[in-house]
Short mmCIF file of C-alpha atoms in Angstrom, two decimals:
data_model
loop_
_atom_site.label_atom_id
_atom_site.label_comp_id
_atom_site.label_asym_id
_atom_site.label_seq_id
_atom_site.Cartn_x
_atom_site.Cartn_y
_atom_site.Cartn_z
CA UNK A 1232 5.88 180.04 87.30
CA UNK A 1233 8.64 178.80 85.87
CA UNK A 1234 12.12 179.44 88.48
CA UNK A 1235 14.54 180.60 85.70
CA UNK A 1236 18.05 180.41 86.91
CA UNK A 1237 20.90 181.61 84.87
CA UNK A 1238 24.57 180.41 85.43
CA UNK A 1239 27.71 182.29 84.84
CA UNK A 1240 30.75 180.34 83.56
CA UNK A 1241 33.80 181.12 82.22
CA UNK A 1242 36.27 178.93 79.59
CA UNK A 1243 40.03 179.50 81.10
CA UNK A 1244 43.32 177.84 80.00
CA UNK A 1245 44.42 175.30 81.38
CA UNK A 1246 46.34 175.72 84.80
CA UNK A 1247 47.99 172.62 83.95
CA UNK A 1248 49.50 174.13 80.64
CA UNK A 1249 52.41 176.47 79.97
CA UNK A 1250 50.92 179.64 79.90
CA UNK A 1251 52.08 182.90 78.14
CA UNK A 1252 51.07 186.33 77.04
CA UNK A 1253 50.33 187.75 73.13
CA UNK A 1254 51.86 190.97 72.67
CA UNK A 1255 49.51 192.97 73.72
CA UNK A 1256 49.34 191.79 76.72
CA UNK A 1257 46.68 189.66 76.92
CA UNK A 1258 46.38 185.82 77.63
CA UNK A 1259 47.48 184.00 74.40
CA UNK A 1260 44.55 181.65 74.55
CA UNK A 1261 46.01 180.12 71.15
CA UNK A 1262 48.84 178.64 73.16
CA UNK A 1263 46.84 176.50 75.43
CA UNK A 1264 44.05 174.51 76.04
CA UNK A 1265 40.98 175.72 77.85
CA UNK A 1266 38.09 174.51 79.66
CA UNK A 1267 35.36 174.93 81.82
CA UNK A 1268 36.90 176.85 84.90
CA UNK A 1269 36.79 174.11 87.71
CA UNK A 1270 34.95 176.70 90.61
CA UNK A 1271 32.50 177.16 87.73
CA UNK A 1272 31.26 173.20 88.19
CA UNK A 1273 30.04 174.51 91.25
CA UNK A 1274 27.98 176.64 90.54
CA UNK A 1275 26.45 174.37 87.82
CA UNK A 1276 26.28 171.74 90.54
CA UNK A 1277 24.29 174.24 93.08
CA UNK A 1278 21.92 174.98 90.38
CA UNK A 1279 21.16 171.66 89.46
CA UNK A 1280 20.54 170.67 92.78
CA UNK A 1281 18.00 173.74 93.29
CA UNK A 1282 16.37 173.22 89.95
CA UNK A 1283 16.05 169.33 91.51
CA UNK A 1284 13.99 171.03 94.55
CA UNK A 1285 11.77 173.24 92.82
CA UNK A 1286 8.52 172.20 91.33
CA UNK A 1287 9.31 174.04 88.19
CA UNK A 1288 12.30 175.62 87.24
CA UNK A 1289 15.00 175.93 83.65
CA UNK A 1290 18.82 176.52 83.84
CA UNK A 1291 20.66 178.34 81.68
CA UNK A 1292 24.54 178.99 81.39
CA UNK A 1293 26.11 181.71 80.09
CA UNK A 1294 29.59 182.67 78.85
CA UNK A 1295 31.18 185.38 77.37
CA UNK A 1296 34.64 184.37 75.15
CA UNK A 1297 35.66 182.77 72.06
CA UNK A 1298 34.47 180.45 69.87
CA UNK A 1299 36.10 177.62 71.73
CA UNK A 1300 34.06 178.80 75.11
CA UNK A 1301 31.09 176.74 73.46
CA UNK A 1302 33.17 173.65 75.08
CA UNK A 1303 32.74 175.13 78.79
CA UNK A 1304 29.01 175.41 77.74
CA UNK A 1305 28.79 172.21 76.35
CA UNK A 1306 30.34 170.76 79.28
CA UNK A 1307 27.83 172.55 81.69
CA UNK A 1308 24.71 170.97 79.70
CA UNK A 1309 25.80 167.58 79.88
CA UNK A 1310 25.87 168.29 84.10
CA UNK A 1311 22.51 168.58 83.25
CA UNK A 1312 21.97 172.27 82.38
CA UNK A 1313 19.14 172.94 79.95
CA UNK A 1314 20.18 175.68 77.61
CA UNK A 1315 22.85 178.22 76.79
CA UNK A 1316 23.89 181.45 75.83
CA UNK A 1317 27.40 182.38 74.13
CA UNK A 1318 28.33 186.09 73.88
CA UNK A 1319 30.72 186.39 71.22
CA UNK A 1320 32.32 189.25 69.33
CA UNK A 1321 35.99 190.31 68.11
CA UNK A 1322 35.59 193.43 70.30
CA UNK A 1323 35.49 191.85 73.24
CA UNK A 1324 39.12 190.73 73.56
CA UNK A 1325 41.07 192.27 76.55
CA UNK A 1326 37.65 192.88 78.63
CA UNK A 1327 38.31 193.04 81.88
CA UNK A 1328 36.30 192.05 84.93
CA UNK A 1329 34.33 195.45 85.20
CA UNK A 1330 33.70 195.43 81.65
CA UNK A 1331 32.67 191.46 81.41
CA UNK A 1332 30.43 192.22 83.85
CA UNK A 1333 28.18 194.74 82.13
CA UNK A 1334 28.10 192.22 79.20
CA UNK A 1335 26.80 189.74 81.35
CA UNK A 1336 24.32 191.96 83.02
CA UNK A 1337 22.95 192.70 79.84
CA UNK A 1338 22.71 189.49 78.46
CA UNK A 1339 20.64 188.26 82.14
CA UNK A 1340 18.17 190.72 81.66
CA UNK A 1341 17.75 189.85 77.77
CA UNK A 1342 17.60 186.24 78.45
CA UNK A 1343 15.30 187.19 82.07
CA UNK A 1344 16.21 185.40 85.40
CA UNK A 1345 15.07 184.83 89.12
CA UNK A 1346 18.86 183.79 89.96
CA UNK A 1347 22.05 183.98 88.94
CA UNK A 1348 24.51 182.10 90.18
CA UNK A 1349 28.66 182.45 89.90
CA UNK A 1350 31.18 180.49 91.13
CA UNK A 1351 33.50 182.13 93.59
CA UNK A 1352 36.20 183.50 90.97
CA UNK A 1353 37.89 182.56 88.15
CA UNK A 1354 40.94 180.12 87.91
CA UNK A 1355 42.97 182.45 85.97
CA UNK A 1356 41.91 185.82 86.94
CA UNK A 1357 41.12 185.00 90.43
CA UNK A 1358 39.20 188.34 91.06
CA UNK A 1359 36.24 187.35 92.58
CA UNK A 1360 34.39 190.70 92.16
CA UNK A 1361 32.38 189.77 89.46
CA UNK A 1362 28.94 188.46 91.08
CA UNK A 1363 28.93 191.66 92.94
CA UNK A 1364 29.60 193.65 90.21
CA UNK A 1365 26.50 192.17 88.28
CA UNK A 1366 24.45 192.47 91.55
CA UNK A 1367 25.07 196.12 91.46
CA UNK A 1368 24.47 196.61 87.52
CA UNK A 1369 21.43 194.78 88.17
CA UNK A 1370 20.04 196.13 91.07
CA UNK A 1371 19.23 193.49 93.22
CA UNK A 1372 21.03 191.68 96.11
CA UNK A 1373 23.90 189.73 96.41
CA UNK A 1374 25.03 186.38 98.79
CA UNK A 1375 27.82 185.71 98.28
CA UNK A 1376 30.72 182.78 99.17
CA UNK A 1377 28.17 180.61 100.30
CA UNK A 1378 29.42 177.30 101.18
CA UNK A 1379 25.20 176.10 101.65
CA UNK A 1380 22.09 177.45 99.22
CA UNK A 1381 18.44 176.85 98.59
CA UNK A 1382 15.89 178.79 97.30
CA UNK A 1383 12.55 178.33 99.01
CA UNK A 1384 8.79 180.53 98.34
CA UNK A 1385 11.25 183.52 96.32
CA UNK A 1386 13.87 183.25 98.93
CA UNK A 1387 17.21 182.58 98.69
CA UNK A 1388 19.07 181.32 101.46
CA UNK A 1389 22.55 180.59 102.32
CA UNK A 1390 25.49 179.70 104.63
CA UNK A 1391 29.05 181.53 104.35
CA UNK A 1392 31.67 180.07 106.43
CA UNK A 1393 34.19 182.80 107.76
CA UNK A 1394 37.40 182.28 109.88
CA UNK A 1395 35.87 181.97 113.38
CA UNK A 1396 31.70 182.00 112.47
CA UNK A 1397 29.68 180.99 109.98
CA UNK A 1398 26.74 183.51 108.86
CA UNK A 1399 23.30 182.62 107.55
CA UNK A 1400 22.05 185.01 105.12
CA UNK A 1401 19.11 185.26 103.37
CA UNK A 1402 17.86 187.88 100.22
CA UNK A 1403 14.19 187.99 98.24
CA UNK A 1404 14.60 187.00 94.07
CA UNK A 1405 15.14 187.94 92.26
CA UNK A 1406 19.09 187.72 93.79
CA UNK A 1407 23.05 187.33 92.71
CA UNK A 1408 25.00 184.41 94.76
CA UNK A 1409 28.35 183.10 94.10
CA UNK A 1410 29.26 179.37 95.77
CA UNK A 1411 32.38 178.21 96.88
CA UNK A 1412 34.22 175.02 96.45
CA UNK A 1413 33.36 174.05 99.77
CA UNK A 1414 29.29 173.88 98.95
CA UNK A 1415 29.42 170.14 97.26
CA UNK A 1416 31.55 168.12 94.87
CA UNK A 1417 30.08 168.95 91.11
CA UNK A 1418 29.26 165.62 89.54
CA UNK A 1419 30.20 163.94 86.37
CA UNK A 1420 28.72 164.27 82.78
CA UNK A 1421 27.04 160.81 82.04
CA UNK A 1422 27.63 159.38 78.88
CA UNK A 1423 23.62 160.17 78.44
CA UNK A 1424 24.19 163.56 79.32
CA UNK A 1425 26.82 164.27 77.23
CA UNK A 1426 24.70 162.96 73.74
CA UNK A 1427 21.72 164.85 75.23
CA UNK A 1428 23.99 168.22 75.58
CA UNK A 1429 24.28 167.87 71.94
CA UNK A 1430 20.60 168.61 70.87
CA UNK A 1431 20.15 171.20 73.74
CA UNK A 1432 20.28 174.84 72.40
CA UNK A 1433 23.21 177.38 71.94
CA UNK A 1434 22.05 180.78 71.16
CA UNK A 1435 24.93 183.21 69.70
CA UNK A 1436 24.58 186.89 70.77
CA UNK A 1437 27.04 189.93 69.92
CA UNK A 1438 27.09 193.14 71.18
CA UNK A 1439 24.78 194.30 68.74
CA UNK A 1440 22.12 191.74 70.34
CA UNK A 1441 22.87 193.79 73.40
CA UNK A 1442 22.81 197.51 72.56
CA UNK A 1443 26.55 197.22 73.66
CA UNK A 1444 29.00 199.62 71.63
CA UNK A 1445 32.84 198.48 70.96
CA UNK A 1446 34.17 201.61 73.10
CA UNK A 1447 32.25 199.91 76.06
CA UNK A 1448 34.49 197.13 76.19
CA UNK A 1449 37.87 195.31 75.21
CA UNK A 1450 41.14 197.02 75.66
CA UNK A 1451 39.95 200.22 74.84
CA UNK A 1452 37.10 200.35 77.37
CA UNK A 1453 38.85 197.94 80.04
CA UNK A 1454 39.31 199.95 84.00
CA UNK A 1455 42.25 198.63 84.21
CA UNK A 1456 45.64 197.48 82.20
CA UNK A 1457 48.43 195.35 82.50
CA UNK A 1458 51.63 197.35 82.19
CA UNK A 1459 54.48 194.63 81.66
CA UNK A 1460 55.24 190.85 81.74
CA UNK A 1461 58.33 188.54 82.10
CA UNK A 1462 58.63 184.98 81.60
CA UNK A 1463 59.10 183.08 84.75
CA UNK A 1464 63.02 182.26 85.13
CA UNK A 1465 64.29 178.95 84.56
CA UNK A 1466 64.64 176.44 86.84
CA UNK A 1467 68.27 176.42 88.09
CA UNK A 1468 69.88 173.12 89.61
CA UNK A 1469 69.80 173.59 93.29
CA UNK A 1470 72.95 173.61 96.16
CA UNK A 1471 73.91 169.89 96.99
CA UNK A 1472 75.43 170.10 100.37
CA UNK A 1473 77.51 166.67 100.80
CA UNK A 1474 77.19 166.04 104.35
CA UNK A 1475 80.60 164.87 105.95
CA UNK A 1476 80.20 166.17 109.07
CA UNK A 1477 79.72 170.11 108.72
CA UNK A 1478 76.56 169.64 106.54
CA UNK A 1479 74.02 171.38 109.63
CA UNK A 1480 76.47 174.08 109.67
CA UNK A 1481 76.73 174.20 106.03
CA UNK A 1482 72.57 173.93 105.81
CA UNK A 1483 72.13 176.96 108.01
CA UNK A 1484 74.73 178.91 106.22
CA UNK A 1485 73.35 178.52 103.35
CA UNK A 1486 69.36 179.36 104.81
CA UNK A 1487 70.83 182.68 106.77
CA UNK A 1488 72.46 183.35 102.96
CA UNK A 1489 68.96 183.47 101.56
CA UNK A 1490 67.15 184.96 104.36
CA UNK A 1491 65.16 182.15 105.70
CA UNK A 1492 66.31 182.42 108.95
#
């Protein structure tokens, strides 16, 4: 049989861009570019190189987001991914982290799976709760921040690198396990891969597809809220001290002034 793997990924703005809030809130996605959140390529990578191992086995990534989230999916099938799954619908702005993860739990067991994997968190949210949140809607176990993982005769098995010891831990499929950036630089799309990403298939699903009602999600069914935002203050020019003679004692003035020593 068939080892059917399933990949979360998420489409984030660009870290690189100058981010802001809408008004209610929320990320203004409109503002900025997104892509294919970098500790996501990880996971794709891990999966790839499993699927490379097995005798038999299918990939598929998943996203929920926008319409322009098809580009983080697109970019995961020309890794080498085989097929993908979008979960759209207008209700599903402001979702937070609990409520993404139900909508992904749903949409695994529609789509069936012997493995998820995630990547360690997001680059904007930067949560990290989210492959043990499916875990636990799902009901199976979780290994998580693995830095090593391979799946041998329905066993997953892993390495997660602590402080002062590494642990090796092991769970039965079907499982949930989340990689970090530490288990293996994701490779490039080829040129080949990207043209074959083109003919490999993008099914649409909303929360009708997943017996998911509006109230169960977005702002309105979101755990938790974001209260206020500022915009970051300008940059201000910083204190030239001209050194002719006192500058130390001017220097460490001008640190005790702002507390640094």
């Amino acid at each position: 049989m068939s080892l059917r793997i399933v990949v979360t990924v998420k489409y984030v703005p660009d870290a690189t861009g100058d981010r802001h809030f809408a008004d209610d809130l929320t990320v203004d996605r409109d503002d900025v570019d997104g892509l294919l959140s970098e500790l996501d390529e990880y996971a794709v990578e891990q999966a790839l190189q499993i699927a490379e191992d097995a005798d038999d086995a299918e990939i598929t990534v998943l996203t929920v987001g926008p319409e322009d989230a098809k580009d983080a999916l697109r970019k995961a099938l020309s890794m080498g991914a085989d097929k993908a799954i979008h979960v759209e619908d207008d209700d599903l702005h402001g979702t937070d982290a609990i409520g993404t993860s139900l909508v992904l739990a749903k949409a695994i067991e529609k789509a069936g799976y012997d493995l998820v994997i995630s990547g360690m968190a997001s680059t904007d949210g930067t949560m990290g709760v989210v492959p043990a949140l499916l875990a636990e809607r799902l009901g199976v176990p979780q290994v998580t921040l693995l830095s090593e993982v391979s799946v041998e005769d329905g066993v997953v098995t892993g390495r997660r690198d602590g402080d002062a010891a590494s642990e090796q831990l092991q769970a039965s499929l079907p499982a949930v396990v989340s990689v970090t950036d530490q288990s293996g630089e994701a490779r490039y799309p080829s040129f080949k891969g990207i043209m074959a990403a083109k003919k490999k298939p993008v099914q649409s699903w909303d929360l009708s597809d997943l017996d998911l009602e509006a109230e169960e999600v977005g702002l309105e069914g979101a755990w938790t809220a974001v209260d206020s935002a500022a915009e970051r203050p300008a940059r201000t020019a910083g204190t030239i001290v001209k050194d002719e003679g006192e500058g130390g004692k001017q220097l460490a003035e001008f640190l005790a002034g702002q507390k640094f020593i």
